[in-house]
Short mmCIF file of C-alpha atoms and ligand atoms in Angstrom, two decimals:
data_model
loop_
_atom_site.label_atom_id
_atom_site.label_comp_id
_atom_site.label_asym_id
_atom_site.label_seq_id
_atom_site.Cartn_x
_atom_site.Cartn_y
_atom_site.Cartn_z
CA MET A 1 79.50 15.05 -3.90
CA SER A 2 76.70 12.52 -4.07
CA ASN A 3 75.10 11.46 -7.32
CA ARG A 4 71.66 12.50 -6.08
CA THR A 5 70.19 15.13 -8.43
CA PRO A 6 69.15 18.17 -6.37
CA LEU A 7 65.43 18.85 -6.18
CA ILE A 8 63.92 22.29 -5.55
CA ALA A 9 60.20 22.12 -4.79
CA GLY A 10 57.94 25.13 -4.29
CA ASN A 11 55.00 24.69 -1.94
CA TRP A 12 52.47 27.40 -2.75
CA LYS A 13 50.19 26.37 0.13
CA LEU A 14 46.82 28.19 0.06
CA ASN A 15 47.99 30.75 -2.51
CA ALA A 16 48.03 31.26 -6.26
CA GLY A 17 45.15 28.88 -6.98
CA ALA A 18 43.63 30.70 -9.93
CA GLN A 19 44.88 32.95 -12.74
CA ASP A 20 47.65 34.17 -10.41
CA GLY A 21 48.95 30.59 -10.31
CA LEU A 22 49.28 30.51 -14.09
CA VAL A 23 51.19 33.79 -14.08
CA LEU A 24 53.48 32.41 -11.35
CA ALA A 25 53.97 29.12 -13.21
CA SER A 26 54.98 30.97 -16.39
CA ALA A 27 57.45 33.10 -14.44
CA ILE A 28 58.94 30.01 -12.79
CA ALA A 29 59.21 28.25 -16.15
CA GLU A 30 61.22 31.25 -17.29
CA VAL A 31 63.63 31.34 -14.31
CA ALA A 32 64.08 27.55 -14.50
CA LYS A 33 64.68 27.55 -18.26
CA THR A 34 68.44 27.29 -18.17
CA ALA A 35 68.60 25.01 -15.12
CA SER A 36 70.36 21.75 -15.76
CA ASN A 37 71.18 19.00 -13.32
CA VAL A 38 68.45 20.13 -10.95
CA ASP A 39 64.86 18.92 -10.73
CA VAL A 40 62.27 21.65 -10.17
CA VAL A 41 58.73 21.07 -8.91
CA VAL A 42 55.87 23.47 -8.09
CA SER A 43 52.95 22.60 -5.86
CA PRO A 44 49.84 24.73 -6.48
CA PRO A 45 46.49 24.30 -4.74
CA ALA A 46 44.38 21.44 -6.13
CA THR A 47 42.13 23.75 -8.16
CA ALA A 48 45.11 24.89 -10.23
CA LEU A 49 46.91 21.57 -10.76
CA ALA A 50 45.62 20.86 -14.26
CA ALA A 51 45.95 24.42 -15.54
CA VAL A 52 49.46 24.84 -14.11
CA ALA A 53 50.52 21.49 -15.63
CA SER A 54 49.19 22.61 -19.05
CA THR A 55 50.82 26.02 -18.78
CA LEU A 56 54.20 24.42 -18.03
CA GLU A 57 53.80 21.89 -20.80
CA GLU A 58 52.88 24.56 -23.33
CA ALA A 59 55.96 26.53 -22.28
CA GLY A 60 58.06 23.43 -22.99
CA SER A 61 59.22 23.55 -19.36
CA LYS A 62 60.83 20.68 -17.46
CA VAL A 63 59.29 22.00 -14.23
CA GLU A 64 56.97 19.32 -12.84
CA VAL A 65 53.80 19.65 -10.79
CA SER A 66 52.98 18.33 -7.33
CA ALA A 67 49.78 18.20 -5.33
CA GLN A 68 49.93 19.34 -1.71
CA ASN A 69 47.98 16.43 -0.27
CA LEU A 70 45.96 13.35 -1.22
CA TYR A 71 43.47 10.96 0.31
CA PRO A 72 44.62 7.33 0.50
CA LYS A 73 41.60 5.91 -1.37
CA ASP A 74 41.11 6.14 -5.12
CA SER A 75 37.41 7.08 -5.01
CA GLY A 76 34.31 6.88 -2.84
CA ALA A 77 32.34 8.78 -0.21
CA PHE A 78 35.11 11.11 1.02
CA THR A 79 33.68 14.59 0.56
CA GLY A 80 36.27 17.24 -0.15
CA GLU A 81 39.19 14.91 -0.83
CA ILE A 82 41.27 14.17 -3.94
CA SER A 83 42.97 10.88 -4.84
CA ALA A 84 46.21 9.79 -6.47
CA PRO A 85 44.54 8.88 -9.81
CA MET A 86 42.84 12.30 -9.91
CA ILE A 87 46.13 14.07 -9.22
CA LYS A 88 47.83 12.05 -11.93
CA ALA A 89 45.02 12.77 -14.39
CA ALA A 90 45.47 16.48 -13.68
CA GLY A 91 49.03 16.21 -14.97
CA ALA A 92 50.91 16.17 -11.65
CA LYS A 93 53.68 13.67 -10.95
CA TRP A 94 54.38 14.42 -7.30
CA VAL A 95 52.51 14.88 -4.04
CA ILE A 96 53.55 16.43 -0.73
CA VAL A 97 52.56 14.18 2.16
CA GLY A 98 52.54 14.84 5.91
CA HIS A 99 53.43 18.53 5.82
CA SER A 100 53.65 19.87 9.37
CA GLU A 101 50.59 22.04 8.69
CA ARG A 102 48.65 18.86 7.82
CA ARG A 103 49.97 17.16 10.95
CA ALA A 104 49.30 20.12 13.29
CA ILE A 105 46.13 21.70 11.87
CA PHE A 106 44.42 18.63 10.43
CA GLY A 107 45.64 16.08 12.97
CA GLU A 108 47.34 13.70 10.53
CA SER A 109 49.08 10.81 12.26
CA ASP A 110 52.19 8.90 11.23
CA ALA A 111 49.98 5.90 10.38
CA PHE A 112 47.71 7.98 8.13
CA ILE A 113 50.72 9.57 6.44
CA ARG A 114 52.11 6.10 5.76
CA GLU A 115 48.80 5.13 4.10
CA LYS A 116 49.02 8.25 1.95
CA ILE A 117 52.57 7.45 0.85
CA GLU A 118 51.46 3.92 -0.06
CA ALA A 119 48.50 5.27 -2.06
CA ALA A 120 50.68 7.83 -3.81
CA VAL A 121 53.23 5.23 -4.90
CA ALA A 122 50.50 2.79 -5.96
CA GLY A 123 48.99 5.59 -8.05
CA GLY A 124 52.27 6.34 -9.80
CA LEU A 125 53.03 9.57 -7.93
CA ARG A 126 56.30 10.47 -6.23
CA PRO A 127 55.69 11.48 -2.63
CA ILE A 128 57.62 14.19 -0.81
CA ALA A 129 57.23 12.97 2.77
CA CYS A 130 57.66 15.71 5.37
CA ILE A 131 59.04 15.28 8.86
CA GLY A 132 60.33 17.68 11.52
CA GLU A 133 60.34 18.60 15.17
CA THR A 134 58.63 21.49 16.97
CA LEU A 135 60.58 24.11 18.91
CA GLU A 136 59.46 22.52 22.17
CA GLU A 137 60.75 19.14 21.05
CA ARG A 138 64.09 20.60 19.95
CA GLU A 139 64.53 22.47 23.21
CA ALA A 140 63.78 19.27 25.11
CA GLY A 141 66.61 17.55 23.17
CA LYS A 142 64.14 15.28 21.38
CA THR A 143 64.81 16.24 17.74
CA LEU A 144 66.24 12.93 16.60
CA GLU A 145 63.78 10.87 18.62
CA VAL A 146 60.89 12.72 16.92
CA VAL A 147 62.22 12.61 13.35
CA PHE A 148 63.29 8.97 13.67
CA ALA A 149 59.78 7.99 14.79
CA GLN A 150 58.32 9.89 11.81
CA VAL A 151 60.76 8.26 9.36
CA ASP A 152 60.33 4.78 10.87
CA ALA A 153 56.60 4.98 10.11
CA PHE A 154 57.29 4.73 6.36
CA ALA A 155 60.98 3.85 5.93
CA ASP A 156 60.35 0.28 4.72
CA LEU A 157 58.33 1.67 1.79
CA LEU A 158 61.54 3.18 0.41
CA ARG A 159 63.07 -0.24 -0.19
CA LYS A 160 61.37 -0.78 -3.55
CA GLN A 161 61.17 2.91 -4.38
CA ILE A 162 64.74 4.19 -4.26
CA GLY A 163 64.69 7.68 -5.70
CA ASN A 164 60.91 7.83 -6.00
CA ILE A 165 60.14 8.78 -2.43
CA VAL A 166 61.74 12.01 -1.28
CA ILE A 167 62.03 13.02 2.38
CA ALA A 168 61.74 16.68 3.42
CA TYR A 169 63.17 17.60 6.81
CA GLU A 170 61.34 20.73 7.90
CA PRO A 171 61.88 21.87 11.47
CA VAL A 172 58.46 23.27 12.41
CA TRP A 173 60.04 26.27 14.16
CA ALA A 174 61.69 27.30 10.88
CA ILE A 175 58.58 27.15 8.68
CA GLY A 176 57.27 30.56 7.69
CA THR A 177 59.11 32.18 10.60
CA GLY A 178 62.21 33.51 8.87
CA LYS A 179 64.22 31.51 11.44
CA VAL A 180 66.17 29.22 9.16
CA ALA A 181 68.10 26.32 10.68
CA THR A 182 71.83 26.89 10.45
CA PRO A 183 73.57 24.71 7.86
CA GLU A 184 75.20 22.86 10.79
CA GLN A 185 71.85 22.22 12.51
CA ALA A 186 70.28 21.03 9.27
CA GLN A 187 73.23 18.90 8.16
CA GLU A 188 73.35 17.19 11.56
CA VAL A 189 69.72 16.06 11.29
CA HIS A 190 70.00 15.15 7.59
CA ALA A 191 73.04 12.96 8.28
CA ALA A 192 71.21 11.33 11.17
CA ILE A 193 68.16 10.60 8.99
CA ARG A 194 70.39 9.07 6.33
CA GLY A 195 72.05 6.97 9.03
CA ARG A 196 68.65 5.84 10.23
CA LEU A 197 67.71 4.73 6.69
CA ALA A 198 70.97 2.77 6.45
CA GLU A 199 70.23 1.08 9.75
CA LYS A 200 66.51 0.41 9.23
CA VAL A 201 66.39 -0.21 5.47
CA SER A 202 69.68 -0.48 3.58
CA ALA A 203 72.84 1.38 2.64
CA ASP A 204 71.57 1.67 -0.95
CA VAL A 205 68.31 3.29 0.15
CA ALA A 206 70.20 5.67 2.44
CA GLU A 207 72.56 6.64 -0.37
CA GLY A 208 69.88 6.96 -3.05
CA THR A 209 67.20 8.87 -1.13
CA ARG A 210 66.98 12.61 -1.56
CA ILE A 211 66.51 14.48 1.70
CA LEU A 212 65.34 18.08 1.21
CA TYR A 213 65.58 20.84 3.80
CA GLY A 214 62.58 23.11 4.31
CA GLY A 215 61.94 26.12 6.54
CA SER A 216 62.56 29.74 5.50
CA VAL A 217 64.80 28.84 2.55
CA LYS A 218 65.55 31.90 0.40
CA GLY A 219 67.98 32.82 -2.33
CA SER A 220 70.19 34.42 0.32
CA ASN A 221 70.64 31.29 2.48
CA ALA A 222 70.29 28.56 -0.16
CA VAL A 223 73.97 28.31 -1.13
CA ASP A 224 75.10 27.53 2.42
CA LEU A 225 72.30 25.05 3.09
CA LEU A 226 72.53 23.26 -0.25
CA GLY A 227 76.29 23.05 0.09
CA CYS A 228 75.91 20.57 2.98
CA PRO A 229 76.69 16.99 1.92
CA ASP A 230 73.40 15.45 3.09
CA ILE A 231 71.07 18.25 1.92
CA ASP A 232 69.79 17.29 -1.52
CA GLY A 233 67.49 20.18 -2.24
CA ALA A 234 64.82 22.36 -0.68
CA LEU A 235 61.10 22.48 -0.05
CA VAL A 236 60.32 26.17 -0.27
CA GLY A 237 57.18 27.95 0.93
CA GLY A 238 57.15 31.75 0.95
CA ALA A 239 60.06 32.25 -1.43
CA SER A 240 58.48 29.96 -4.03
CA LEU A 241 55.83 32.65 -4.62
CA GLN A 242 58.61 35.05 -5.70
CA PRO A 243 59.98 33.88 -9.05
CA ASP A 244 63.28 35.76 -8.71
CA ASP A 245 63.98 34.39 -5.26
CA PHE A 246 62.90 30.88 -6.30
CA GLY A 247 65.16 31.23 -9.34
CA ALA A 248 68.07 32.13 -7.05
CA ILE A 249 67.45 28.94 -5.05
CA ILE A 250 67.41 26.89 -8.28
CA ALA A 251 70.66 28.57 -9.33
CA ALA A 252 72.21 27.72 -5.95
CA ALA A 253 71.29 24.05 -6.44
CA GLN A 254 72.72 24.05 -9.91
CA ASN A 255 76.07 25.42 -8.93
CA LEU A 256 76.85 22.84 -6.25
P1 LIG B 1 58.64 28.46 4.25
O1 LIG B 1 57.74 27.12 4.18
O2 LIG B 1 59.70 28.34 3.18
O3 LIG B 1 57.67 29.58 3.99
O4 LIG B 1 59.23 28.50 5.61
C1 LIG B 1 58.32 25.87 3.95
C2 LIG B 1 57.26 24.80 3.92
O5 LIG B 1 56.28 24.88 4.68
O6 LIG B 1 57.36 23.83 3.13
#
C-alpha cells in the first residue's frame, strides 16, 4: 500500500456542457458524498466550468473541477483559447493536459504539452498530464519507448511539484473502445513509468506522484485495475457520464 491518495477523475469530453452538466454534477456529488480517502474530480467542457463548480460548492461537495485543456499564455490574441487564470477564476483547480485526442486530432506535441504543464502550475492549477501508446506502437514493441519519451518531456517539472502534477497513462487503443488493458498490462507500464521518474528525477518524486490509468475504466473492471500497486486512480471517459458507474469506480478506489 502506498500513501498516495487515490484520484478518480471524470473526463466528460464534448458532452454535458449545459444544463445536463449541472444535473450530472449534482448526481456525482451525491454518489461521492460518502467517499473518504479518495479524491474525486470532474472535467466538464469549458462553458460549464463555472456553473459546475458553483453547483458542487452549493451541494457542499468535495468533488473538484478540472478543465480539459488550456492555452499556455495568460491572455492575448489567441482566438478560441482559455488560460490558466481564467480556469482558476471559473472555480476549477485542475486541468487535463495532453490527452491523446488533443495529441492526435489537434496535433499537440510533447514540447507544447510541456509548455501547458508549466503554465498550469504557474497559474496555480494541478495538471493531469496524459501519455500513452497507440495500438501500432504497442504491437511494434515500442510501448515503453513511447511513454518514456512523453514523460521525459515534462518529468523535471515534477521535482518542485510532488503531488501536484498527476500522470495519466492511457493506452490509446483502450480509450473509448471497451478494450481495457489487463491489470497486468497496465501495472507493467505504471511500474515502468515510476521507475523512469526515479531514474530521471528522484526516488521521492517517483514515490509521491500519482499515476492514473485511463481507457475503458468501468465499475466492473475498476477493482482489479485499482488493486495494482502502481495504479493510483483512474481517468474515466464514458463511464463518468453515468453517475452510478462512476460511483462504483469511486467505491472501488475507496475500498483498496
Ligand atoms: P474512456 O475514455 O473511459 O471512455 O475510454 C478515457 C479518456 O479518454 O480519458
